[in-house]
Amino acid sequence: MVPAADRVKKPGQSSVWMDAKKSPGGGAGGRGGSGGGRRSDPAAAHLDRDRITAVTVALLDADGLDKFSMRRLAAELKVTAMSVYWYVATKDDLLELALDHVAGEIVLPDPDDDTDWRIQLRQLAQSYRELLVGHPWATLLVGRFLNIGPHFMAFSGATLAVMRRTGAPLERHGGMIAAVFQFVFGFATSEAQFNRLAAEAELTTDEFFQRSMGLIAGEIEESPLFRESTELMAARGGDTVAEMYDRDFENALDVLIAGIETSGATKRPE
Amino acid sequence: MVPAADRVKKPGQSSVWMDAKKSPGGGAGGRGGSGGGRRSDPAAAHLDRDRITAVTVALLDADGLDKFSMRRLAAELKVTAMSVYWYVATKDDLLELALDHVAGEIVLPDPDDDTDWRIQLRQLAQSYRELLVGHPWATLLVGRFLNIGPHFMAFSGATLAVMRRTGAPLERHGGMIAAVFQFVFGFATSEAQFNRLAAEAELTTDEFFQRSMGLIAGEIEESPLFRESTELMAARGGDTVAEMYDRDFENALDVLIAGIETSGATKRPE
DNA sequence: ACCTGAACACCGTTCAAGT
DNA sequence: ACCTGAACACCGTTCAAGT
């Protein structure tokens, strides 16, 4: 086997997904492979891509993207910094593997299940949101790569299938998919990073929200914007920031689904 | 004046926007302040926040976020690495300033103009998209900060105003705003980063798109996903990647506006 | 085939000192 | 008040060498 470093190098070559899959069963790196704790098995076997990816995800979940480094990863794997480079050409390639790995958490509808497309769409959107909020570092990576790994491809296939079931004309599907899933990405990014900022300030999200509002109020207290956003705040309902996010998310999906229905989807059978 | 480093330090303090504005006219750092070329004025005056911010934006536009560093910035300003820290507490704070600076490019509707809200919403969305695609580094930062600088606040005020003019009930506005502007953020992120990946591979976006399709085809050629996405590709229309993005964006806005109308907006006067 | 050690060319930021 | 110099504790990655 040729070292990973020799595979992906020049511009014009740009994907980790070019070479054949390792351990075709796909097992070793599976969900929860390196489990609850952070220290890996003391009697650990040799390295492989799956184990490296699993430990990478664990570190990213624990400490975030900024604190992740190849050297910390190597320490965690009880190996020198450079060993990892046998399996992976660059840090970016590794992050791409980690991102697609967690994308496997998205729950896809059974293709033979003929539940109403509105319900399937909501479930898919909610599951994607949960993935991103559950792994805040992922929101910072989704934009950076092409996302053509196996799990993202499966997700993409599932969205196509749901859109197909709306009955809307095919030339609208691109816009519909963009409207829904780019929204979910944007929304979840905002939600996840808000949580991260709060955590970094060592506050609950509700406390952090109060403080942010105070900051803004200082700037714009006398402007109409202040009155308007206060009114919106109240009208929006929900006692906590989490409830507010949930409500906005549901309402936005209502808007999107209503818009898709107007775009030529079959009407609800009632 | 107290050094910036003494202002923002502990967790619990988290915004560059806390202290009074410098040079209240707001002039020096304005649009195109450091203009076309990259080398700054040889007879340059002393540092100030506006000049630092303007040069930061110029460097980010020229070389991207990954290549930007405090040391390169200092070199560009013809000053030692540490001088900048008199004006700015951390690199992150500086990036926050740069981000809000370019947010000033978003064209906001005149509050006294009573053009149909649909048109205003489209213009605002398109202008936000252009900002993000024009400064790809900005898509990587929008998620990271609170975005409560003056220009983002003005943008936020403008979106509230447009929503108000839809006539939809106030409790829906949160969801409507999220649906539209988180979509634009997600969409523009994808578009901007696709352009960046193509540029890094030293290909046109169209060439890069072809190559990506080839990559995917290798993976999924025999699966139904391949046929489906090929069909969608064809149905979507447009001869170039740029046209495809434009078309999807317009179609998605159609979906969103139709959804907002259903959410209780006043119907189009026809 | 796989892993190590030393080195290169960088980082952000602190701190004490200069003017 | 503003700027510098030296240093600390890191980075990603290359390269030649070990087993």
Coordinates of C-alpha atoms (C1' of nucleotides) in Angstrom, one line a residue:
Chain A
M1 CA 0.0 0.0 0.0
V2 CA 1.2 3.4 -0.9
P3 CA 1.3 6.1 1.8
A4 CA -1.7 8.4 1.9
A5 CA 0.6 11.3 1.4
D6 CA 1.4 10.2 -2.1
R7 CA -2.2 9.9 -3.1
V8 CA -3.8 13.3 -2.6
K9 CA -1.3 16.0 -3.3
K10 CA -1.5 18.3 -6.3
P11 CA -4.3 20.7 -7.0
G12 CA -6.6 19.0 -9.4
Q13 CA -6.9 16.1 -7.0
S14 CA -9.2 16.9 -4.2
S15 CA -11.0 14.2 -2.4
V16 CA -10.4 11.6 0.3
W17 CA -13.1 9.5 -1.3
M18 CA -11.0 8.5 -4.3
D19 CA -9.4 5.3 -3.1
A20 CA -11.2 2.1 -2.3
K21 CA -12.8 1.6 1.1
K22 CA -10.9 -0.1 3.8
S23 CA -12.4 -2.9 5.8
P24 CA -15.3 -3.3 3.5
G25 CA -17.6 -4.6 6.3
G26 CA -17.4 -1.0 7.5
G27 CA -17.5 -2.2 11.1
A28 CA -14.6 -1.1 13.2
G29 CA -15.3 2.7 13.0
G30 CA -19.0 2.3 13.6
R31 CA -21.3 4.4 15.8
G32 CA -19.8 4.6 19.3
G33 CA -16.7 2.6 18.3
S34 CA -14.5 4.3 20.8
G35 CA -17.4 4.6 23.2
G36 CA -18.1 6.7 26.2
G37 CA -14.7 7.5 27.7
R38 CA -12.0 9.4 26.0
R39 CA -9.0 7.2 26.6
S40 CA -8.8 4.5 24.1
D41 CA -8.3 0.9 24.8
P42 CA -4.9 0.4 26.5
A43 CA -4.4 -2.9 24.7
A44 CA -5.1 -1.0 21.4
A45 CA -4.4 -2.7 18.1
H46 CA -2.6 -1.0 15.3
L47 CA -3.9 2.1 13.6
D48 CA -6.4 2.1 10.8
R49 CA -8.6 4.7 9.2
D50 CA -11.7 3.7 11.1
R51 CA -10.0 4.0 14.5
I52 CA -8.3 7.3 13.6
T53 CA -11.7 8.7 12.4
A54 CA -13.5 7.5 15.5
V55 CA -11.0 9.0 17.9
T56 CA -11.0 12.2 15.9
V57 CA -14.8 12.5 16.3
A58 CA -14.4 11.9 20.0
L59 CA -11.9 14.6 20.4
L60 CA -13.9 17.1 18.3
D61 CA -17.0 16.4 20.3
A62 CA -15.1 16.8 23.6
D63 CA -13.0 19.9 22.9
G64 CA -14.2 21.5 19.6
L65 CA -12.5 22.2 16.3
D66 CA -10.2 24.9 17.5
K67 CA -8.5 22.7 20.0
F68 CA -8.1 19.7 17.7
S69 CA -4.7 19.1 16.3
M70 CA -2.8 16.3 14.7
R71 CA -0.5 16.2 17.6
R72 CA -3.2 15.9 20.2
L73 CA -4.8 13.2 18.1
A74 CA -1.5 11.3 17.9
A75 CA -1.1 11.6 21.7
E76 CA -4.6 10.2 22.1
L77 CA -3.7 7.3 19.8
K78 CA -0.4 6.8 21.8
V79 CA 1.6 7.2 18.7
T80 CA 4.0 9.9 17.3
A81 CA 2.6 12.9 15.4
M82 CA 3.5 11.6 12.0
S83 CA 2.1 8.1 12.2
V84 CA -1.3 9.3 11.3
Y85 CA 0.0 10.6 8.0
W86 CA 0.4 7.1 6.8
Y87 CA -3.4 6.8 6.7
V88 CA -4.5 10.3 5.8
A89 CA -2.8 12.8 3.5
T90 CA -3.7 16.0 5.4
K91 CA -5.6 17.3 8.4
D92 CA -8.4 18.5 6.1
D93 CA -8.8 15.0 4.7
L94 CA -9.2 13.6 8.1
L95 CA -11.8 16.2 9.0
E96 CA -13.7 15.3 5.9
L97 CA -13.7 11.7 7.0
A98 CA -14.9 12.7 10.5
L99 CA -17.7 14.8 9.0
D100 CA -19.0 12.1 6.8
H101 CA -18.7 9.6 9.7
V102 CA -21.1 11.6 11.9
A103 CA -23.4 12.2 8.9
G104 CA -24.2 8.5 9.3
E105 CA -26.3 9.6 12.3
I106 CA -28.9 11.2 10.1
V107 CA -32.0 8.9 10.2
L108 CA -33.2 8.3 6.6
P109 CA -36.7 7.3 5.8
D110 CA -37.3 3.7 4.7
P111 CA -37.7 4.0 0.9
D112 CA -40.6 1.5 1.0
D113 CA -42.4 3.5 3.6
D114 CA -45.1 5.6 2.0
T115 CA -45.8 8.0 4.8
D116 CA -46.9 11.5 3.8
W117 CA -44.0 13.4 2.4
R118 CA -44.6 16.3 4.8
I119 CA -43.9 14.0 7.7
Q120 CA -40.8 12.5 6.1
L121 CA -39.5 15.9 5.2
R122 CA -39.9 17.1 8.7
Q123 CA -38.2 14.1 10.1
L124 CA -35.3 14.3 7.8
A125 CA -34.9 18.0 8.5
Q126 CA -35.1 17.5 12.2
S127 CA -32.6 14.7 12.1
Y128 CA -30.1 16.8 10.1
R129 CA -30.6 19.6 12.6
E130 CA -29.9 17.2 15.5
L131 CA -26.7 16.0 13.9
L132 CA -25.4 19.5 13.5
V133 CA -26.4 20.7 16.9
G134 CA -25.0 17.5 18.5
H135 CA -21.7 18.1 16.8
P136 CA -21.2 21.8 16.7
W137 CA -17.8 21.4 14.9
A138 CA -19.6 19.8 12.0
T139 CA -21.4 23.1 11.2
L140 CA -18.0 24.7 10.7
L141 CA -16.9 21.9 8.2
V142 CA -20.0 21.3 6.1
G143 CA -19.3 24.5 4.1
R144 CA -15.6 23.6 3.5
F145 CA -15.9 20.3 1.7
L146 CA -17.8 18.8 -1.2
N147 CA -19.5 16.3 1.0
I148 CA -19.5 13.4 -1.3
G149 CA -18.7 10.7 1.2
P150 CA -21.0 7.7 1.4
H151 CA -23.2 9.0 4.3
F152 CA -23.7 12.4 2.7
M153 CA -24.5 10.7 -0.6
A154 CA -27.1 8.6 1.1
F155 CA -28.6 11.7 2.8
S156 CA -28.7 13.4 -0.6
G157 CA -30.4 10.3 -2.1
A158 CA -33.0 10.4 0.6
T159 CA -33.8 14.1 0.0
L160 CA -34.2 13.4 -3.7
A161 CA -36.6 10.6 -2.9
V162 CA -38.7 12.7 -0.6
M163 CA -38.9 15.5 -3.1
R164 CA -40.0 13.1 -5.7
R165 CA -42.9 12.0 -3.6
T166 CA -44.3 15.6 -3.4
G167 CA -45.4 15.3 -6.9
A168 CA -44.0 18.7 -7.8
P169 CA -42.5 19.1 -11.3
L170 CA -38.9 18.0 -11.5
E171 CA -37.5 21.3 -12.6
R172 CA -38.5 22.7 -9.2
H173 CA -36.8 20.1 -7.1
G174 CA -33.4 21.9 -7.0
G175 CA -34.9 25.0 -5.5
M176 CA -37.1 23.0 -3.1
I177 CA -34.1 21.0 -1.8
A178 CA -32.0 24.2 -1.5
A179 CA -34.8 26.0 0.4
V180 CA -35.2 23.2 2.9
F181 CA -31.7 21.9 3.5
Q182 CA -29.7 25.0 3.2
F183 CA -32.2 26.5 5.7
V184 CA -31.6 23.6 8.1
F185 CA -27.9 24.0 7.8
G186 CA -28.0 27.8 8.4
F187 CA -30.4 27.4 11.3
A188 CA -28.5 24.6 13.0
T189 CA -25.2 26.5 12.5
S190 CA -26.7 29.5 14.3
E191 CA -28.1 27.3 17.1
A192 CA -25.0 25.2 17.6
Q193 CA -22.7 28.2 17.6
F194 CA -24.9 30.1 20.0
N195 CA -24.6 27.2 22.4
R196 CA -20.9 27.1 21.9
L197 CA -20.5 30.8 22.7
A198 CA -22.6 30.4 25.8
A199 CA -20.6 27.5 26.9
E200 CA -17.3 29.4 26.4
A201 CA -18.7 32.3 28.4
E202 CA -19.5 29.7 31.1
L203 CA -23.1 30.6 31.1
T204 CA -26.3 28.7 30.3
T205 CA -27.9 29.6 27.0
D206 CA -30.6 31.5 28.8
E207 CA -28.1 33.5 30.8
F208 CA -26.1 34.2 27.7
F209 CA -29.1 35.2 25.8
Q210 CA -30.0 37.7 28.6
R211 CA -26.6 39.2 28.5
S212 CA -26.5 39.5 24.7
M213 CA -29.8 41.3 24.8
G214 CA -28.4 43.6 27.4
L215 CA -25.5 44.3 25.1
I216 CA -27.7 45.1 22.1
A217 CA -30.1 47.2 24.2
G218 CA -27.2 49.4 25.1
E219 CA -26.5 50.0 21.5
I220 CA -30.0 50.6 20.1
E221 CA -32.2 51.4 23.1
E222 CA -33.7 54.5 21.5
S223 CA -34.2 53.2 18.1
P224 CA -37.4 51.6 16.8
L225 CA -35.5 48.4 16.2
F226 CA -35.4 47.9 20.0
R227 CA -39.1 48.1 20.4
E228 CA -39.7 46.0 17.4
S229 CA -37.4 43.2 18.4
T230 CA -38.8 43.2 21.9
E231 CA -42.3 42.8 20.5
L232 CA -41.2 40.0 18.3
M233 CA -39.5 38.3 21.2
A234 CA -42.7 38.4 23.2
A235 CA -44.9 37.3 20.3
R236 CA -42.7 34.4 19.4
G237 CA -43.4 32.7 22.7
G238 CA -41.4 30.1 24.6
D239 CA -39.8 30.6 28.0
T240 CA -36.4 29.4 27.2
V241 CA -33.9 29.9 24.3
A242 CA -34.3 26.2 23.5
E243 CA -38.0 26.5 23.2
M244 CA -37.6 29.6 21.0
Y245 CA -35.3 27.7 18.7
D246 CA -37.8 24.8 18.5
R247 CA -40.7 27.0 17.7
D248 CA -38.9 29.0 15.0
F249 CA -37.7 25.8 13.5
E250 CA -41.2 24.3 13.3
N251 CA -42.7 27.6 12.0
A252 CA -40.0 27.8 9.3
L253 CA -40.8 24.3 8.2
D254 CA -44.4 25.2 8.0
V255 CA -43.5 28.1 5.7
L256 CA -41.4 25.8 3.6
I257 CA -43.9 23.0 3.3
A258 CA -46.7 25.5 2.4
G259 CA -44.4 26.9 -0.2
I260 CA -43.7 23.5 -1.7
E261 CA -47.4 22.7 -1.8
T262 CA -47.9 25.8 -3.8
S263 CA -45.1 24.8 -6.1
G264 CA -47.2 22.0 -7.5
A265 CA -47.1 19.3 -4.9
T266 CA -50.1 17.1 -4.5
K267 CA -52.5 18.5 -2.0
R268 CA -52.9 16.9 1.4
P269 CA -55.5 14.1 1.1
E270 CA -58.2 15.3 3.5
Chain B
M1 CA -6.8 54.9 26.7
V2 CA -6.5 51.4 28.1
P3 CA -5.0 48.7 25.8
A4 CA -7.5 46.6 24.1
A5 CA -6.0 43.5 25.7
D6 CA -7.3 44.7 29.1
R7 CA -10.8 45.1 27.9
V8 CA -11.9 41.8 26.6
K9 CA -10.4 39.0 28.5
K10 CA -12.3 36.7 30.8
P11 CA -15.1 34.5 29.9
G12 CA -18.3 36.3 30.7
Q13 CA -17.1 39.2 28.5
S14 CA -17.4 38.4 24.9
S15 CA -17.9 41.2 22.4
V16 CA -15.8 43.7 20.5
W17 CA -18.8 45.9 20.4
M18 CA -18.7 46.9 24.1
D19 CA -16.6 50.0 23.9
A20 CA -17.5 53.3 22.3
K21 CA -17.0 53.7 18.6
K22 CA -13.8 55.3 17.5
S23 CA -13.8 58.2 15.0
P24 CA -17.6 58.7 15.3
G25 CA -17.8 60.0 11.7
G26 CA -17.2 56.3 10.8
G27 CA -15.3 57.6 7.8
A28 CA -11.8 56.2 7.5
G29 CA -12.7 52.5 7.3
G30 CA -15.5 53.0 4.8
R31 CA -16.2 51.0 1.6
G32 CA -13.0 50.7 -0.4
G33 CA -11.0 52.6 2.2
S34 CA -7.8 50.8 1.3
G35 CA -8.9 50.5 -2.3
G36 CA -7.8 48.5 -5.2
G37 CA -4.2 47.6 -4.6
R38 CA -2.9 45.6 -1.7
R39 CA 0.1 47.7 -0.6
S40 CA -1.0 50.4 1.7
D41 CA -0.1 54.1 1.4
P42 CA 3.7 54.3 1.9
A43 CA 3.2 57.6 3.7
A44 CA 0.8 55.8 6.0
A45 CA -0.3 57.5 9.2
H46 CA -0.4 55.8 12.6
L47 CA -2.6 52.8 13.2
D48 CA -6.2 52.9 14.2
R49 CA -9.1 50.4 14.2
D50 CA -10.5 51.5 10.9
R51 CA -7.3 51.2 9.0
I52 CA -6.5 47.8 10.7
T53 CA -10.0 46.5 9.8
A54 CA -9.8 47.8 6.2
V55 CA -6.4 46.1 5.6
T56 CA -7.7 42.9 7.3
V57 CA -10.6 42.8 4.8
A58 CA -8.2 43.4 1.9
L59 CA -6.0 40.5 3.0
L60 CA -9.0 38.2 3.6
D61 CA -10.3 39.0 0.1
A62 CA -7.0 38.4 -1.5
D63 CA -5.8 35.3 0.2
G64 CA -8.6 33.8 2.2
L65 CA -9.1 33.0 5.9
D66 CA -6.6 30.2 6.2
K67 CA -3.7 32.3 5.0
F68 CA -4.6 35.3 7.2
S69 CA -2.5 35.8 10.3
M70 CA -1.7 38.6 12.7
R71 CA 1.9 38.5 11.6
R72 CA 1.0 38.9 7.9
L73 CA -1.3 41.7 8.8
A74 CA 1.4 43.4 10.8
A75 CA 3.8 43.1 7.9
E76 CA 1.2 44.7 5.6
L77 CA 0.8 47.5 8.1
K78 CA 4.6 47.9 8.3
V79 CA 4.6 47.4 12.0
T80 CA 5.6 44.6 14.4
A81 CA 3.3 41.7 15.1
M82 CA 2.3 43.0 18.5
S83 CA 1.3 46.6 17.6
V84 CA -2.1 45.5 16.4
Y85 CA -2.9 44.2 19.9
W86 CA -3.0 47.7 21.2
Y87 CA -6.2 48.2 19.2
V88 CA -7.8 44.7 19.3
A89 CA -7.8 42.1 22.0
T90 CA -7.6 39.0 19.9
K91 CA -7.6 37.8 16.4
D92 CA -11.2 36.7 16.7
D93 CA -12.2 40.2 17.7
L94 CA -10.5 41.6 14.6
L95 CA -12.3 39.0 12.4
E96 CA -15.6 40.1 14.0
L97 CA -14.8 43.7 13.1
A98 CA -13.9 42.7 9.5
L99 CA -17.1 40.7 9.2
D100 CA -19.4 43.5 10.3
H101 CA -17.4 45.9 8.1
V102 CA -18.3 44.1 4.9
A103 CA -21.9 43.6 6.2
G104 CA -22.2 47.3 5.4
E105 CA -22.3 46.3 1.8
I106 CA -25.8 44.8 2.1
V107 CA -28.2 47.2 0.4
L108 CA -31.1 47.9 2.7
P109 CA -34.5 49.1 1.5
D110 CA -35.4 52.7 2.1
P111 CA -37.8 52.5 5.1
D112 CA -40.1 55.0 3.4
D113 CA -40.3 53.1 0.2
D114 CA -43.5 51.1 0.0
T115 CA -42.6 48.8 -2.8
D116 CA -44.3 45.4 -2.6
W117 CA -42.7 43.3 0.2
R118 CA -41.9 40.5 -2.1
I119 CA -39.6 42.6 -4.2
Q120 CA -37.9 44.1 -1.1
L121 CA -37.5 40.6 0.3
R122 CA -35.9 39.3 -2.9
Q123 CA -33.6 42.3 -3.1
L124 CA -32.5 41.9 0.5
A125 CA -31.9 38.2 0.1
Q126 CA -30.0 38.7 -3.2
S127 CA -27.8 41.5 -1.6
Y128 CA -27.0 39.3 1.4
R129 CA -26.1 36.5 -1.0
E130 CA -23.8 38.8 -3.0
L131 CA -22.1 39.9 0.1
L132 CA -21.3 36.3 1.1
V133 CA -20.3 35.1 -2.3
G134 CA -18.2 38.2 -2.8
H135 CA -16.3 37.5 0.5
P136 CA -16.1 33.8 0.8
W137 CA -14.2 34.0 4.1
A138 CA -17.3 35.7 5.6
T139 CA -19.4 32.5 5.2
L140 CA -16.9 30.9 7.5
L141 CA -17.3 33.6 10.2
V142 CA -21.0 34.3 10.2
G143 CA -21.6 31.2 12.3
R144 CA -18.8 31.9 14.8
F145 CA -19.9 35.2 16.3
L146 CA -23.0 36.9 17.6
N147 CA -23.1 39.4 14.8
I148 CA -24.4 42.3 16.8
G149 CA -22.2 44.9 15.2
P150 CA -23.8 48.1 13.8
H151 CA -24.1 46.8 10.2
F152 CA -25.6 43.4 11.1
M153 CA -28.0 45.2 13.5
A154 CA -29.1 47.5 10.6
F155 CA -29.6 44.4 8.4
S156 CA -31.6 42.7 11.1
G157 CA -33.7 45.9 11.5
A158 CA -34.4 45.9 7.8
T159 CA -35.5 42.3 7.8
L160 CA -37.9 42.9 10.6
A161 CA -39.3 45.9 8.7
V162 CA -39.9 43.9 5.6
M163 CA -41.6 41.1 7.5
R164 CA -43.8 43.6 9.2
R165 CA -45.0 44.7 5.7
T166 CA -46.1 41.2 4.8
G167 CA -49.1 41.6 7.2
A168 CA -48.5 38.1 8.6
P169 CA -49.2 37.7 12.3
L170 CA -46.3 38.7 14.5
E171 CA -45.8 35.3 16.1
R172 CA -44.9 33.9 12.7
H173 CA -42.2 36.4 12.0
G174 CA -39.4 34.5 13.8
G175 CA -40.0 31.4 11.7
M176 CA -40.3 33.5 8.5
I177 CA -37.1 35.4 9.1
A178 CA -35.3 32.1 9.9
A179 CA -36.6 30.4 6.8
V180 CA -35.5 33.1 4.5
F181 CA -32.2 34.3 5.9
Q182 CA -30.8 31.1 7.2
F183 CA -31.5 29.7 3.8
V184 CA -29.6 32.5 2.1
F185 CA -26.7 32.0 4.5
G186 CA -26.6 28.2 3.8
F187 CA -27.0 28.6 0.1
A188 CA -24.4 31.3 -0.3
T189 CA -22.0 29.3 1.9
S190 CA -22.3 26.4 -0.4
E191 CA -21.9 28.5 -3.5
A192 CA -18.9 30.5 -2.1
Q193 CA -17.1 27.4 -0.9
F194 CA -17.7 25.6 -4.1
N195 CA -16.1 28.5 -5.9
R196 CA -13.2 28.4 -3.5
L197 CA -12.6 24.7 -4.0
A198 CA -12.6 25.1 -7.7
A199 CA -10.2 28.0 -7.5
E200 CA -7.9 25.9 -5.2
A201 CA -8.0 23.1 -7.8
E202 CA -7.1 25.7 -10.4
L203 CA -10.2 24.9 -12.4
T204 CA -13.1 26.9 -13.5
T205 CA -16.3 26.2 -11.6
D206 CA -17.7 24.4 -14.6
E207 CA -14.6 22.2 -15.0
F208 CA -14.6 21.5 -11.3
F209 CA -18.2 20.6 -11.4
Q210 CA -17.6 18.1 -14.2
R211 CA -14.8 16.5 -12.2
S212 CA -16.9 16.3 -9.1
M213 CA -19.6 14.6 -11.0
G214 CA -17.1 12.1 -12.4
L215 CA -16.0 11.3 -8.9
I216 CA -19.5 10.7 -7.7
A217 CA -20.4 8.7 -10.8
G218 CA -17.6 6.3 -9.9
E219 CA -19.1 5.7 -6.5
I220 CA -22.8 5.3 -7.3
E221 CA -23.0 4.6 -11.0
E222 CA -25.2 1.5 -10.6
S223 CA -27.5 2.9 -7.9
P224 CA -30.8 4.6 -8.7
L225 CA -29.3 7.8 -7.1
F226 CA -27.2 8.2 -10.2
R227 CA -30.1 8.1 -12.6
E228 CA -32.2 10.4 -10.3
S229 CA -29.6 13.1 -9.9
T230 CA -28.8 13.0 -13.6
E231 CA -32.4 13.6 -14.4
L232 CA -32.7 16.4 -11.9
M233 CA -29.5 18.0 -13.4
A234 CA -31.2 18.0 -16.8
A235 CA -34.5 19.2 -15.6
R236 CA -33.0 22.0 -13.5
G237 CA -31.8 23.7 -16.7
G238 CA -28.9 26.2 -17.1
D239 CA -25.8 25.6 -19.1
T240 CA -23.3 26.7 -16.4
V241 CA -22.8 26.2 -12.7
A242 CA -23.4 29.9 -12.2
E243 CA -26.8 29.7 -14.0
M244 CA -27.7 26.6 -12.0
Y245 CA -27.0 28.5 -8.8
D246 CA -29.0 31.5 -9.9
R247 CA -32.0 29.4 -11.0
D248 CA -32.1 27.3 -7.8
F249 CA -31.8 30.5 -5.7
E250 CA -34.7 32.1 -7.5
N251 CA -36.8 29.0 -7.3
A252 CA -36.1 28.6 -3.6
L253 CA -37.2 32.2 -3.0
D254 CA -40.4 31.5 -4.9
V255 CA -41.0 28.6 -2.5
L256 CA -40.3 30.8 0.5
I257 CA -42.5 33.7 -0.6
A258 CA -45.3 31.4 -1.5
G259 CA -45.0 29.9 2.0
I260 CA -45.0 33.3 3.6
E261 CA -48.2 34.3 1.7
T262 CA -49.9 31.1 3.0
S263 CA -48.7 32.0 6.5
G264 CA -51.1 35.0 6.6
A265 CA -49.5 37.6 4.4
T266 CA -51.7 39.9 2.5
K267 CA -52.3 38.6 -0.9
R268 CA -50.8 40.2 -3.9
P269 CA -52.9 43.1 -5.1
E270 CA -53.9 42.0 -8.6
Chain C
dA1 C1' 4.5 -2.0 5.5
dC2 C1' 4.3 0.9 9.0
dC3 C1' 6.2 4.0 12.5
dT4 C1' 9.7 7.4 14.5
dG5 C1' 12.9 11.7 15.3
dA6 C1' 14.4 15.7 14.1
dA7 C1' 13.7 19.7 11.7
dC8 C1' 11.3 23.7 8.9
dA9 C1' 8.5 27.3 8.7
dC10 C1' 5.2 28.9 10.7
dC11 C1' 1.2 30.3 14.5
dG12 C1' -1.4 33.5 18.6
dT13 C1' -0.3 35.7 22.6
dT14 C1' 2.3 37.4 27.1
dC15 C1' 5.4 40.1 29.2
dA16 C1' 8.8 43.5 30.2
dA17 C1' 10.8 47.2 28.1
dG18 C1' 11.5 51.2 25.3
dT19 C1' 10.1 56.2 23.7
Chain D
dA1 C1' 0.0 56.6 24.7
dC2 C1' 1.7 53.7 21.6
dC3 C1' 5.1 50.5 19.8
dT4 C1' 9.0 46.9 20.0
dG5 C1' 11.8 42.4 21.0
dA6 C1' 12.3 38.4 22.9
dA7 C1' 10.2 34.5 24.4
dC8 C1' 6.5 30.7 25.3
dA9 C1' 3.9 27.2 23.9
dC10 C1' 2.2 25.6 20.3
dC11 C1' 1.0 24.3 15.0
dG12 C1' 0.9 21.2 10.0
dT13 C1' 4.0 18.9 7.4
dT14 C1' 8.6 17.1 5.1
dC15 C1' 12.2 14.2 5.0
dA16 C1' 15.4 10.6 6.0
dA17 C1' 15.8 6.9 8.8
dG18 C1' 14.6 3.0 11.4
dT19 C1' 12.3 -1.9 12.0

